mmCIF file of C-alpha atoms in Angstrom:
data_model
loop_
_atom_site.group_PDB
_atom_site.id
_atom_site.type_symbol
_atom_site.label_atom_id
_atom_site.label_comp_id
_atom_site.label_asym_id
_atom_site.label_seq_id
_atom_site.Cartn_x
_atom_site.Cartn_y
_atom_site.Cartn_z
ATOM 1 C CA UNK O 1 -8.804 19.287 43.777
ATOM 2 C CA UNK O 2 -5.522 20.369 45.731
ATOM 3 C CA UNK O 3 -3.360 18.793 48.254
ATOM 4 C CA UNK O 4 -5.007 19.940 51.024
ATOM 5 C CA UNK O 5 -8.360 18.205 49.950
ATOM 6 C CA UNK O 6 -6.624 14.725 50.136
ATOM 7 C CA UNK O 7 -6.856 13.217 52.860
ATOM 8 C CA UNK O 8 -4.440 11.799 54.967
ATOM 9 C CA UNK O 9 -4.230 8.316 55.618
ATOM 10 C CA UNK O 10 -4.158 6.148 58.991
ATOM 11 C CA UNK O 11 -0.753 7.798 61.257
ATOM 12 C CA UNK O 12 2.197 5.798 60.412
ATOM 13 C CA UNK O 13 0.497 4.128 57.204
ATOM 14 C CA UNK O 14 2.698 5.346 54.453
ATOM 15 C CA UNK O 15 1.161 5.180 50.866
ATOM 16 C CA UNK O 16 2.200 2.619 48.592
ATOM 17 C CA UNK O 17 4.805 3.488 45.910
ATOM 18 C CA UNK O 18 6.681 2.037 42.930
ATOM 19 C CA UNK O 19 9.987 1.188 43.574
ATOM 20 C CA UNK O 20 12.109 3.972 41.990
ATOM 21 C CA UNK O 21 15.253 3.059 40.709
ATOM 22 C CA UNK O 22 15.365 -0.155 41.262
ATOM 23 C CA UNK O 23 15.949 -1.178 37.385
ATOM 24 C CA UNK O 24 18.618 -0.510 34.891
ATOM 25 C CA UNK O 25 19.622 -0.365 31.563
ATOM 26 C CA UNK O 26 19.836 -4.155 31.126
ATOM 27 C CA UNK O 27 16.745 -4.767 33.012
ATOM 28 C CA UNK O 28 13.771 -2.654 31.051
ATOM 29 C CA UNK O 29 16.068 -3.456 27.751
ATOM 30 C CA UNK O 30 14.936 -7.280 28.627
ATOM 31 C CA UNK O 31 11.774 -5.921 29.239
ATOM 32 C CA UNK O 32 11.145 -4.824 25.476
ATOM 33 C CA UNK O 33 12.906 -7.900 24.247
ATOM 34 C CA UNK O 34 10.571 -10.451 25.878
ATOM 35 C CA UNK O 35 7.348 -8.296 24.947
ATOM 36 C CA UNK O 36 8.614 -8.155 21.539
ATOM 37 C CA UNK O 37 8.869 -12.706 21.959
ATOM 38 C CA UNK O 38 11.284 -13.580 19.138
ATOM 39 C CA UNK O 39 10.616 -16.917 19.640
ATOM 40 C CA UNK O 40 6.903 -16.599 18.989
ATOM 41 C CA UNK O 41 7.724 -14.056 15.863
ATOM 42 C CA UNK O 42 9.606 -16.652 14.567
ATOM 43 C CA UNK O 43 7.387 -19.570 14.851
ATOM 44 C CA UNK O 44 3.403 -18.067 14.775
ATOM 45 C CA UNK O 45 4.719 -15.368 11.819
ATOM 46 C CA UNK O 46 7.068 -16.430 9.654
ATOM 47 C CA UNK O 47 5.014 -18.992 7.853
ATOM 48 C CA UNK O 48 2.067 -16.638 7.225
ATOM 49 C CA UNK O 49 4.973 -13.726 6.250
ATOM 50 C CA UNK O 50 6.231 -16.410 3.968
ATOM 51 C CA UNK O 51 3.104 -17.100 2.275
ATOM 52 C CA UNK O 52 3.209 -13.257 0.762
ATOM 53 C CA UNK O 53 6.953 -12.810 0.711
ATOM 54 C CA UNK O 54 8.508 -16.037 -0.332
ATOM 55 C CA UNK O 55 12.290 -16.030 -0.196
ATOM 56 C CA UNK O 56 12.217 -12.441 0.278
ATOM 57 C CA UNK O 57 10.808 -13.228 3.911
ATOM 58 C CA UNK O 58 14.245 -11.854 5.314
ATOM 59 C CA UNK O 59 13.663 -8.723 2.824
ATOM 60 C CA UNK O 60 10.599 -8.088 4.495
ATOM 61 C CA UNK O 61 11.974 -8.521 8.396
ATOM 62 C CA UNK O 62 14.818 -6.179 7.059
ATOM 63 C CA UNK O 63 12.809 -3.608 5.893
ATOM 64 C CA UNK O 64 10.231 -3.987 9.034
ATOM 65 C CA UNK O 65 13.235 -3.644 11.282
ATOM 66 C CA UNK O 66 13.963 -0.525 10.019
ATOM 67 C CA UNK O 67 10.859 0.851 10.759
ATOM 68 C CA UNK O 68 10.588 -0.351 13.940
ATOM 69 C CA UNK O 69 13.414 1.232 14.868
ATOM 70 C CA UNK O 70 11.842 4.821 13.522
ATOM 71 C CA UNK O 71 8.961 3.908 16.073
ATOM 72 C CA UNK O 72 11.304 3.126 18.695
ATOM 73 C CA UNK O 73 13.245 6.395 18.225
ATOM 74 C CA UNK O 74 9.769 8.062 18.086
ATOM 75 C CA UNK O 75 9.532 6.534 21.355
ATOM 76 C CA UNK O 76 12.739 7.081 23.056
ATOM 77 C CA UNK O 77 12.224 10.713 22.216
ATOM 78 C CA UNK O 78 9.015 11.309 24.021
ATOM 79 C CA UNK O 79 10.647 9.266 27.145
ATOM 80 C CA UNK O 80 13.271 11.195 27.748
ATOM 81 C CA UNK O 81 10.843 14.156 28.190
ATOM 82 C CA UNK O 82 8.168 12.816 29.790
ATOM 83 C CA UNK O 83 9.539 9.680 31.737
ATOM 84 C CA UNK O 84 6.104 8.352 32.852
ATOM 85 C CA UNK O 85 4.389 5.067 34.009
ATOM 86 C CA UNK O 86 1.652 6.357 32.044
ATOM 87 C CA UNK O 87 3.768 5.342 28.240
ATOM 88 C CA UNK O 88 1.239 5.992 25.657
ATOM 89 C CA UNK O 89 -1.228 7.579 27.395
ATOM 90 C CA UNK O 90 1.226 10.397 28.871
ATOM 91 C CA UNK O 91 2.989 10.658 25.545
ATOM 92 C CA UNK O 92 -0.317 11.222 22.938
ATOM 93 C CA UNK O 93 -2.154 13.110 26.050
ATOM 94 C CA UNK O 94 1.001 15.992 25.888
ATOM 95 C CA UNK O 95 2.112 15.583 22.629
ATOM 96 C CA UNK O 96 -1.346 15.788 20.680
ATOM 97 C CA UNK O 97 -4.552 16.053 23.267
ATOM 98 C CA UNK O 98 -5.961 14.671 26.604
ATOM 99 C CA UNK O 99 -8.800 12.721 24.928
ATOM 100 C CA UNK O 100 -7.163 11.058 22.373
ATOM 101 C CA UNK O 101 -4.377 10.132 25.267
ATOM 102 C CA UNK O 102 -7.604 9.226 27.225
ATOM 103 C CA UNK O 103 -8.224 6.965 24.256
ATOM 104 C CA UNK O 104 -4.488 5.473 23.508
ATOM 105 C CA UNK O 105 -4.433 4.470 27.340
ATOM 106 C CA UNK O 106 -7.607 2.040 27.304
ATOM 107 C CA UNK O 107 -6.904 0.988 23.499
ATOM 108 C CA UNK O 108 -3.284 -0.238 24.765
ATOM 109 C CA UNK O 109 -4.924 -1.249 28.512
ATOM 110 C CA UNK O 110 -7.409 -3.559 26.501
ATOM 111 C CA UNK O 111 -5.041 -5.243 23.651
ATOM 112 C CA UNK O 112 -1.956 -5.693 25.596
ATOM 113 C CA UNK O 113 -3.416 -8.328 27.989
ATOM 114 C CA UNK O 114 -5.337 -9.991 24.951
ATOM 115 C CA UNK O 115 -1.505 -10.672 23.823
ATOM 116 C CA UNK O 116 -0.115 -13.361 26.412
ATOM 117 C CA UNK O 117 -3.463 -14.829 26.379
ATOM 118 C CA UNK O 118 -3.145 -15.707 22.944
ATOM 119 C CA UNK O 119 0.385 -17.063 22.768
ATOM 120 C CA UNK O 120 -0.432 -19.110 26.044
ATOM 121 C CA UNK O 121 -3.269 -20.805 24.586
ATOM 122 C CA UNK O 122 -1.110 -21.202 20.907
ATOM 123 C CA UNK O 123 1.850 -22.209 22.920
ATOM 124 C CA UNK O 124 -0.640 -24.734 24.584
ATOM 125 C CA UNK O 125 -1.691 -26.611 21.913
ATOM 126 C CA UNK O 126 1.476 -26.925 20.125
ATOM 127 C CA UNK O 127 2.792 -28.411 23.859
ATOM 128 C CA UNK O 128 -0.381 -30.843 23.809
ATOM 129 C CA UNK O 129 -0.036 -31.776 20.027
ATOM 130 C CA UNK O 130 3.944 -32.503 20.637
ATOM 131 C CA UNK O 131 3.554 -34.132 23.818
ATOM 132 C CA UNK O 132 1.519 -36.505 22.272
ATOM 133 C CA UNK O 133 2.982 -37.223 18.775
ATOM 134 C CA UNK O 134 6.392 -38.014 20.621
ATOM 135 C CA UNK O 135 5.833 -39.811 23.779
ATOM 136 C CA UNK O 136 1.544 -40.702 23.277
ATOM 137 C CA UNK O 137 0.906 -38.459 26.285
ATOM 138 C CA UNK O 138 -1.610 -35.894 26.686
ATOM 139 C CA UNK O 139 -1.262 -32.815 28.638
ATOM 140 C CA UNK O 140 -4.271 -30.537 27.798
ATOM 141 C CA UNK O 141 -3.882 -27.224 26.682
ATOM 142 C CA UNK O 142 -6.402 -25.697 29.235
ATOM 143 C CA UNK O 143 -4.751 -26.908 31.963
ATOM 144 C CA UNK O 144 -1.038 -25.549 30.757
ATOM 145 C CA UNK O 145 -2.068 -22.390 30.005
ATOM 146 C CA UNK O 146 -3.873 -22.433 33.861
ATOM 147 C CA UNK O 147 -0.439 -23.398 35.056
ATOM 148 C CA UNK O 148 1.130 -20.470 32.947
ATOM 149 C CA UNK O 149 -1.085 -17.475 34.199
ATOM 150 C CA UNK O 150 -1.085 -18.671 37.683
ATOM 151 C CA UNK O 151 3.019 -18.561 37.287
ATOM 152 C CA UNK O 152 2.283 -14.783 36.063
ATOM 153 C CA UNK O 153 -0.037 -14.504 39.029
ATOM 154 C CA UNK O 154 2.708 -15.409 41.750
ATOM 155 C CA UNK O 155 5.458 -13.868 39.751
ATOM 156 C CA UNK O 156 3.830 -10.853 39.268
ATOM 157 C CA UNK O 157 2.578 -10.517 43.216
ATOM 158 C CA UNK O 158 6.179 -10.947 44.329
ATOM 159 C CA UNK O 159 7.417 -7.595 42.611
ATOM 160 C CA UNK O 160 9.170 -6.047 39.331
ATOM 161 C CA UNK O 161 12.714 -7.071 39.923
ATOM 162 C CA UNK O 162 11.981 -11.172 40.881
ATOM 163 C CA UNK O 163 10.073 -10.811 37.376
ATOM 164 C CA UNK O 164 12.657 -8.722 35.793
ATOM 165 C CA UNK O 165 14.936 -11.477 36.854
ATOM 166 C CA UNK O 166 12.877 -14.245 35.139
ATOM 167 C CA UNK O 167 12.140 -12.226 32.389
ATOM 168 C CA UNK O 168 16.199 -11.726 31.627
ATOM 169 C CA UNK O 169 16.505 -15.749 32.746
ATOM 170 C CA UNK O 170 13.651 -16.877 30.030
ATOM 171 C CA UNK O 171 14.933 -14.828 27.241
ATOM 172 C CA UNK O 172 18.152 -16.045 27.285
ATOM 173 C CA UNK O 173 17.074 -19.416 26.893
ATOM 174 C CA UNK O 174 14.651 -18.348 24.291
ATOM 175 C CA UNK O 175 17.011 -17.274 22.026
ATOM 176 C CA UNK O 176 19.336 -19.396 22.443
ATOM 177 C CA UNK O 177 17.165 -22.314 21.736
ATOM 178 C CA UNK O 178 16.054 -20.204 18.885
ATOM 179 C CA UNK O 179 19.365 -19.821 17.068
ATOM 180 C CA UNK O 180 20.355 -23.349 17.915
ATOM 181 C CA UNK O 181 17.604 -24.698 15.978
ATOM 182 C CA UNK O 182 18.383 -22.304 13.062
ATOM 183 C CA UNK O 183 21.638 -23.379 12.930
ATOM 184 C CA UNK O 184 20.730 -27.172 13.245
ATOM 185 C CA UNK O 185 18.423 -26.261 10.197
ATOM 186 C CA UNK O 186 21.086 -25.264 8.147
ATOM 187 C CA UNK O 187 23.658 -27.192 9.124
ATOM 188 C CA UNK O 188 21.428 -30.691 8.092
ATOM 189 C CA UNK O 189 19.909 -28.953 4.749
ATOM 190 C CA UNK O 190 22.543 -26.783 3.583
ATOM 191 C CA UNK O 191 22.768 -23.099 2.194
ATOM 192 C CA UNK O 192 24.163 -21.496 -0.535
ATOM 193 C CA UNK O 193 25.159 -17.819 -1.409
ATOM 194 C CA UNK O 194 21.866 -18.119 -4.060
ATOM 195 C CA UNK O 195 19.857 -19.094 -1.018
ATOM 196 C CA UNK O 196 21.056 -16.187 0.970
ATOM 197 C CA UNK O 197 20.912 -13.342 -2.067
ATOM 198 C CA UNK O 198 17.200 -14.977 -2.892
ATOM 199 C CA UNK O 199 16.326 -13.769 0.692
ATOM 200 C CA UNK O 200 16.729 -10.062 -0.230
ATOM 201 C CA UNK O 201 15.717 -9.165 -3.454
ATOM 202 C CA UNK O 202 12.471 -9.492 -5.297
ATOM 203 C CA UNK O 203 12.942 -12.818 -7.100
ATOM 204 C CA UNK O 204 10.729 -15.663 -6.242
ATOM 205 C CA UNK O 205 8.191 -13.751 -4.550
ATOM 206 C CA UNK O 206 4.726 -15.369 -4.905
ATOM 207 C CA UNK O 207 1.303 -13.847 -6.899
ATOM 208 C CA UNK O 208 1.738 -11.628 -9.819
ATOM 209 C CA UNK O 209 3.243 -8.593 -8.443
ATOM 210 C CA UNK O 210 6.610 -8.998 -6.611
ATOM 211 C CA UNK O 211 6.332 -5.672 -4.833
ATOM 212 C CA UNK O 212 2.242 -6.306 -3.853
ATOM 213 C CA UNK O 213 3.465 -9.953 -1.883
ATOM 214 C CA UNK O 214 6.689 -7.922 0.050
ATOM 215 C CA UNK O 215 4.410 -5.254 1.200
ATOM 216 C CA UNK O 216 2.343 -7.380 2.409
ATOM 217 C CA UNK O 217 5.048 -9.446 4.248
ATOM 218 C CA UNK O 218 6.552 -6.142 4.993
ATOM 219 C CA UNK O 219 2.879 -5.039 6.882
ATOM 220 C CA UNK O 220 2.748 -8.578 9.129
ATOM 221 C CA UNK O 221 6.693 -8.593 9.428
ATOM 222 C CA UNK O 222 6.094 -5.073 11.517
ATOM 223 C CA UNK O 223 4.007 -7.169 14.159
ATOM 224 C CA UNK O 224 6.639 -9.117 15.092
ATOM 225 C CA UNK O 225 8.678 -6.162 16.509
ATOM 226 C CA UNK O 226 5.704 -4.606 18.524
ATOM 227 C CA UNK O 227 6.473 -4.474 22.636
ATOM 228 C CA UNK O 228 9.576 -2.441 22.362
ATOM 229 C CA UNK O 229 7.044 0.103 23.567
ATOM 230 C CA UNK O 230 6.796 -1.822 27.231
ATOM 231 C CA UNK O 231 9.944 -0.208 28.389
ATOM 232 C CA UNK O 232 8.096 3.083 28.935
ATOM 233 C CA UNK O 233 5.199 2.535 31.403
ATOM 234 C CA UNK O 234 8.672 1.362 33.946
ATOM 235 C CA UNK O 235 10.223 4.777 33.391
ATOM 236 C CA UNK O 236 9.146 5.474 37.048
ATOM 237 C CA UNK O 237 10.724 2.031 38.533
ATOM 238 C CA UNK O 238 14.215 2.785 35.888
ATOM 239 C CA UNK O 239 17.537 4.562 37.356
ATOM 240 C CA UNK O 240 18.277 7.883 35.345
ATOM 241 C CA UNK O 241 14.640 7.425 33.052
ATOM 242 C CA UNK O 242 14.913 9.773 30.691
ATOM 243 C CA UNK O 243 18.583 8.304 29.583
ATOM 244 C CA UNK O 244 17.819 4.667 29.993
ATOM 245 C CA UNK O 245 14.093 4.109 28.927
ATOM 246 C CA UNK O 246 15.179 5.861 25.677
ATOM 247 C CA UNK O 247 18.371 3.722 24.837
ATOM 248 C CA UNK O 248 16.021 0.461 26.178
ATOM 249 C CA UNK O 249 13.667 1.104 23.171
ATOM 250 C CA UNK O 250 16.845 1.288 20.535
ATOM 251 C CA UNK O 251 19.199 -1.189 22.068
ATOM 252 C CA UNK O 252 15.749 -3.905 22.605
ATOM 253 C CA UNK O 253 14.793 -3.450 18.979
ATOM 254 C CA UNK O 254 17.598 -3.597 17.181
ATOM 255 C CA UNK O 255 18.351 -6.414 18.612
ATOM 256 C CA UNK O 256 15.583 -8.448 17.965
#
Protein backbone atom coordinates (compact mmCIF):
# COMPACT_ATOMS: atom_id res chain seq x y z
CA UNK A 1 0.00 0.00 0.00
CA UNK A 2 1.54 3.60 -0.64
CA UNK A 3 1.07 6.93 0.86
CA UNK A 4 -1.44 7.99 -1.21
CA UNK A 5 -3.78 5.02 -0.16
CA UNK A 6 -3.75 6.29 3.52
CA UNK A 7 -6.06 8.23 4.32
CA UNK A 8 -6.04 11.40 5.81
CA UNK A 9 -7.40 12.05 9.03
CA UNK A 10 -10.10 14.69 10.39
CA UNK A 11 -8.47 18.61 9.18
CA UNK A 12 -6.46 19.87 11.97
CA UNK A 13 -6.28 16.32 13.81
CA UNK A 14 -2.62 15.63 13.77
CA UNK A 15 -1.60 11.89 14.30
CA UNK A 16 -0.29 10.83 17.46
CA UNK A 17 3.51 10.45 17.83
CA UNK A 18 6.22 9.38 20.28
CA UNK A 19 7.96 12.00 21.76
CA UNK A 20 11.36 12.14 19.97
CA UNK A 21 14.12 13.19 21.86
CA UNK A 22 12.84 13.70 24.82
CA UNK A 23 15.29 11.11 26.74
CA UNK A 24 18.96 10.91 27.28
CA UNK A 25 21.76 9.01 28.08
CA UNK A 26 20.97 8.83 31.82
CA UNK A 27 17.38 8.28 31.25
CA UNK A 28 17.09 4.86 28.94
CA UNK A 29 20.51 3.82 30.94
CA UNK A 30 17.93 3.77 34.11
CA UNK A 31 15.69 2.20 31.92
CA UNK A 32 17.88 -1.09 31.52
CA UNK A 33 18.92 -0.88 35.12
CA UNK A 34 15.41 -1.13 36.62
CA UNK A 35 14.33 -3.92 33.99
CA UNK A 36 17.37 -5.72 34.88
CA UNK A 37 15.84 -5.21 39.16
CA UNK A 38 19.02 -5.82 41.17
CA UNK A 39 17.16 -5.85 44.06
CA UNK A 40 14.97 -8.74 43.00
CA UNK A 41 18.28 -10.61 41.44
CA UNK A 42 19.60 -10.38 44.63
CA UNK A 43 16.88 -11.58 46.79
CA UNK A 44 14.52 -14.21 44.42
CA UNK A 45 18.14 -15.64 42.80
CA UNK A 46 20.82 -15.78 44.83
CA UNK A 47 19.60 -18.47 47.13
CA UNK A 48 18.60 -20.85 44.32
CA UNK A 49 22.24 -19.74 42.47
CA UNK A 50 23.68 -20.67 45.79
CA UNK A 51 22.21 -23.98 46.04
CA UNK A 52 24.44 -25.08 42.74
CA UNK A 53 27.34 -22.71 43.24
CA UNK A 54 28.06 -22.50 46.90
CA UNK A 55 30.73 -19.96 47.78
CA UNK A 56 31.54 -19.66 44.26
CA UNK A 57 28.05 -17.78 43.91
CA UNK A 58 30.14 -14.50 43.15
CA UNK A 59 32.23 -16.80 40.56
CA UNK A 60 29.20 -17.49 38.87
CA UNK A 61 27.68 -13.62 38.79
CA UNK A 62 31.31 -12.82 37.55
CA UNK A 63 31.39 -15.02 34.87
CA UNK A 64 27.48 -14.27 33.94
CA UNK A 65 28.41 -10.61 33.88
CA UNK A 66 30.71 -11.13 31.37
CA UNK A 67 28.44 -12.56 29.15
CA UNK A 68 25.93 -10.30 29.56
CA UNK A 69 27.92 -7.77 28.55
CA UNK A 70 28.75 -9.83 25.05
CA UNK A 71 24.81 -9.73 24.68
CA UNK A 72 24.67 -6.21 25.45
CA UNK A 73 27.41 -5.33 22.92
CA UNK A 74 25.51 -7.68 20.52
CA UNK A 75 22.86 -5.32 21.23
CA UNK A 76 24.33 -1.96 21.14
CA UNK A 77 25.63 -2.95 17.75
CA UNK A 78 22.39 -3.63 16.02
CA UNK A 79 21.02 -0.18 17.70
CA UNK A 80 23.18 1.96 16.39
CA UNK A 81 22.10 0.72 12.90
CA UNK A 82 18.75 0.23 13.18
CA UNK A 83 17.56 2.62 16.08
CA UNK A 84 13.96 1.27 16.27
CA UNK A 85 10.96 1.06 18.72
CA UNK A 86 10.58 -2.21 17.24
CA UNK A 87 14.10 -3.75 19.52
CA UNK A 88 14.05 -7.36 18.83
CA UNK A 89 11.71 -7.62 16.36
CA UNK A 90 13.50 -4.93 13.98
CA UNK A 91 16.88 -6.34 14.86
CA UNK A 92 16.25 -10.47 14.06
CA UNK A 93 13.63 -9.27 11.18
CA UNK A 94 16.94 -7.38 9.25
CA UNK A 95 19.60 -9.16 10.59
CA UNK A 96 18.34 -12.87 9.96
CA UNK A 97 14.52 -12.96 8.39
CA UNK A 98 11.03 -11.30 8.66
CA UNK A 99 9.36 -14.40 10.16
CA UNK A 100 11.57 -15.30 12.67
CA UNK A 101 11.54 -11.29 13.62
CA UNK A 102 7.71 -11.86 13.28
CA UNK A 103 8.34 -14.53 15.89
CA UNK A 104 11.03 -12.69 18.37
CA UNK A 105 8.42 -9.72 18.54
CA UNK A 106 5.36 -11.78 20.07
CA UNK A 107 7.84 -14.23 22.04
CA UNK A 108 9.31 -10.93 23.81
CA UNK A 109 5.51 -9.11 23.59
CA UNK A 110 4.19 -12.24 25.59
CA UNK A 111 7.10 -12.89 28.36
CA UNK A 112 8.02 -9.42 29.13
CA UNK A 113 4.65 -8.52 30.77
CA UNK A 114 4.57 -12.07 32.51
CA UNK A 115 7.82 -10.47 34.33
CA UNK A 116 6.39 -7.58 36.67
CA UNK A 117 3.51 -9.75 37.25
CA UNK A 118 5.55 -12.18 38.88
CA UNK A 119 7.79 -10.03 41.06
CA UNK A 120 4.54 -8.04 42.11
CA UNK A 121 2.83 -10.98 43.33
CA UNK A 122 6.51 -12.40 45.00
CA UNK A 123 7.11 -8.96 46.26
CA UNK A 124 3.48 -9.27 47.69
CA UNK A 125 3.74 -11.99 49.77
CA UNK A 126 7.02 -11.32 51.22
CA UNK A 127 5.23 -7.61 52.16
CA UNK A 128 2.18 -9.68 53.70
CA UNK A 129 4.43 -12.35 55.46
CA UNK A 130 6.71 -9.32 56.99
CA UNK A 131 3.97 -7.13 57.78
CA UNK A 132 2.67 -9.61 59.85
CA UNK A 133 5.63 -11.34 61.62
CA UNK A 134 6.73 -7.73 62.81
CA UNK A 135 3.83 -5.67 63.72
CA UNK A 136 0.73 -8.81 63.62
CA UNK A 137 -0.84 -6.92 60.71
CA UNK A 138 -2.09 -8.24 57.59
CA UNK A 139 -2.03 -6.54 54.35
CA UNK A 140 -2.98 -9.13 51.63
CA UNK A 141 -0.95 -9.74 48.82
CA UNK A 142 -3.84 -9.41 46.23
CA UNK A 143 -4.69 -6.26 47.21
CA UNK A 144 -0.83 -4.80 47.08
CA UNK A 145 -0.11 -6.05 43.99
CA UNK A 146 -3.78 -4.26 42.79
CA UNK A 147 -2.32 -1.13 44.29
CA UNK A 148 1.04 -1.75 42.34
CA UNK A 149 -0.37 -2.23 38.70
CA UNK A 150 -2.87 0.45 39.10
CA UNK A 151 0.39 2.78 40.08
CA UNK A 152 1.81 1.36 36.58
CA UNK A 153 -1.59 2.14 35.13
CA UNK A 154 -1.54 5.99 36.09
CA UNK A 155 2.16 6.22 35.71
CA UNK A 156 2.24 4.79 32.56
CA UNK A 157 -0.96 7.01 31.11
CA UNK A 158 0.84 10.18 32.16
CA UNK A 159 3.86 9.65 29.65
CA UNK A 160 7.62 8.26 29.30
CA UNK A 161 9.51 10.99 31.01
CA UNK A 162 7.08 11.27 34.51
CA UNK A 163 7.94 7.36 34.44
CA UNK A 164 11.45 7.80 33.42
CA UNK A 165 11.57 10.09 36.36
CA UNK A 166 10.23 7.46 38.84
CA UNK A 167 12.02 4.88 37.32
CA UNK A 168 15.59 6.90 38.00
CA UNK A 169 13.84 7.97 41.65
CA UNK A 170 13.06 4.06 42.59
CA UNK A 171 16.34 2.74 41.55
CA UNK A 172 18.26 4.85 43.47
CA UNK A 173 16.64 3.87 46.48
CA UNK A 174 16.81 0.31 45.43
CA UNK A 175 20.24 0.09 45.46
CA UNK A 176 20.99 1.92 47.95
CA UNK A 177 18.91 -0.01 50.33
CA UNK A 178 20.52 -2.92 48.66
CA UNK A 179 24.15 -2.18 49.48
CA UNK A 180 23.22 -0.88 52.89
CA UNK A 181 21.97 -4.13 53.90
CA UNK A 182 25.08 -5.87 52.43
CA UNK A 183 27.17 -3.87 54.27
CA UNK A 184 25.11 -4.20 57.58
CA UNK A 185 25.58 -8.02 56.79
CA UNK A 186 29.08 -7.88 56.92
CA UNK A 187 29.73 -5.47 59.17
CA UNK A 188 27.62 -7.68 62.16
CA UNK A 189 29.11 -11.23 60.84
CA UNK A 190 32.42 -10.43 59.67
CA UNK A 191 34.62 -11.37 56.53
CA UNK A 192 37.80 -12.56 55.92
CA UNK A 193 40.24 -12.61 52.86
CA UNK A 194 39.36 -16.75 52.90
CA UNK A 195 35.74 -15.71 52.69
CA UNK A 196 36.33 -13.43 49.82
CA UNK A 197 38.99 -15.86 47.72
CA UNK A 198 36.27 -18.87 48.54
CA UNK A 199 33.84 -16.70 46.44
CA UNK A 200 35.89 -17.16 43.22
CA UNK A 201 37.40 -20.28 42.79
CA UNK A 202 36.06 -23.78 42.70
CA UNK A 203 36.43 -24.84 46.34
CA UNK A 204 33.39 -25.60 48.32
CA UNK A 205 31.13 -25.94 45.54
CA UNK A 206 28.31 -28.44 46.30
CA UNK A 207 27.53 -32.17 44.44
CA UNK A 208 30.34 -34.14 43.06
CA UNK A 209 31.56 -32.13 40.26
CA UNK A 210 32.76 -28.56 41.08
CA UNK A 211 32.55 -27.39 37.49
CA UNK A 212 28.78 -29.26 36.89
CA UNK A 213 27.30 -26.95 40.23
CA UNK A 214 29.11 -23.41 38.69
CA UNK A 215 27.62 -24.00 35.36
CA UNK A 216 24.70 -24.40 36.62
CA UNK A 217 24.88 -21.24 38.85
CA UNK A 218 26.58 -19.72 35.93
CA UNK A 219 23.12 -20.64 33.60
CA UNK A 220 20.52 -18.99 36.45
CA UNK A 221 23.20 -16.22 37.36
CA UNK A 222 22.62 -15.02 33.44
CA UNK A 223 18.83 -14.33 34.37
CA UNK A 224 19.55 -11.92 36.66
CA UNK A 225 21.11 -9.53 34.06
CA UNK A 226 18.23 -9.91 31.44
CA UNK A 227 16.33 -6.27 30.64
CA UNK A 228 19.40 -4.49 29.53
CA UNK A 229 17.64 -5.21 26.25
CA UNK A 230 14.62 -2.55 27.25
CA UNK A 231 16.72 0.35 26.24
CA UNK A 232 16.10 -0.43 22.56
CA UNK A 233 12.32 -0.40 21.86
CA UNK A 234 12.92 3.78 23.29
CA UNK A 235 15.47 4.34 20.54
CA UNK A 236 12.69 6.45 18.86
CA UNK A 237 11.83 8.61 22.19
CA UNK A 238 16.22 8.83 22.88
CA UNK A 239 18.30 12.08 21.70
CA UNK A 240 21.13 11.01 19.15
CA UNK A 241 19.74 6.91 19.18
CA UNK A 242 22.13 5.27 17.52
CA UNK A 243 24.99 6.79 20.04
CA UNK A 244 23.02 6.63 23.21
CA UNK A 245 20.79 3.42 23.05
CA UNK A 246 24.11 1.62 22.34
CA UNK A 247 26.26 3.04 25.32
CA UNK A 248 22.69 2.57 27.55
CA UNK A 249 23.01 -1.25 27.00
CA UNK A 250 26.98 -1.23 28.15
CA UNK A 251 26.96 1.47 30.75
CA UNK A 252 23.26 -0.33 32.37
CA UNK A 253 24.92 -3.72 32.46
CA UNK A 254 28.00 -3.29 33.66
CA UNK A 255 26.77 -1.70 36.21
CA UNK A 256 24.51 -3.97 37.60
Amino acid sequence: MSDNDVSPGPVGEEEPQLLRGALGLTAITFQGITHMAPAAGVMLSAPFIASFAGPAMGLAFGLAGVAALLLANSVAQLAKHLPSAGGYFSYVSRALNPKLGFLAGWMYFLYDPIVPILCTVIIGGYTQDTLDQLYGFTFPWWLFSIIVWLGLGVITYLGVKPSIALSIGLSVIEVGITLLLSFFIFGKNGISSHDVSLGFTLKGIPGDSAAHGLFLGLVFSVLSYTGFESTAPLAEETRDPKRNVARAAIIGTAAI
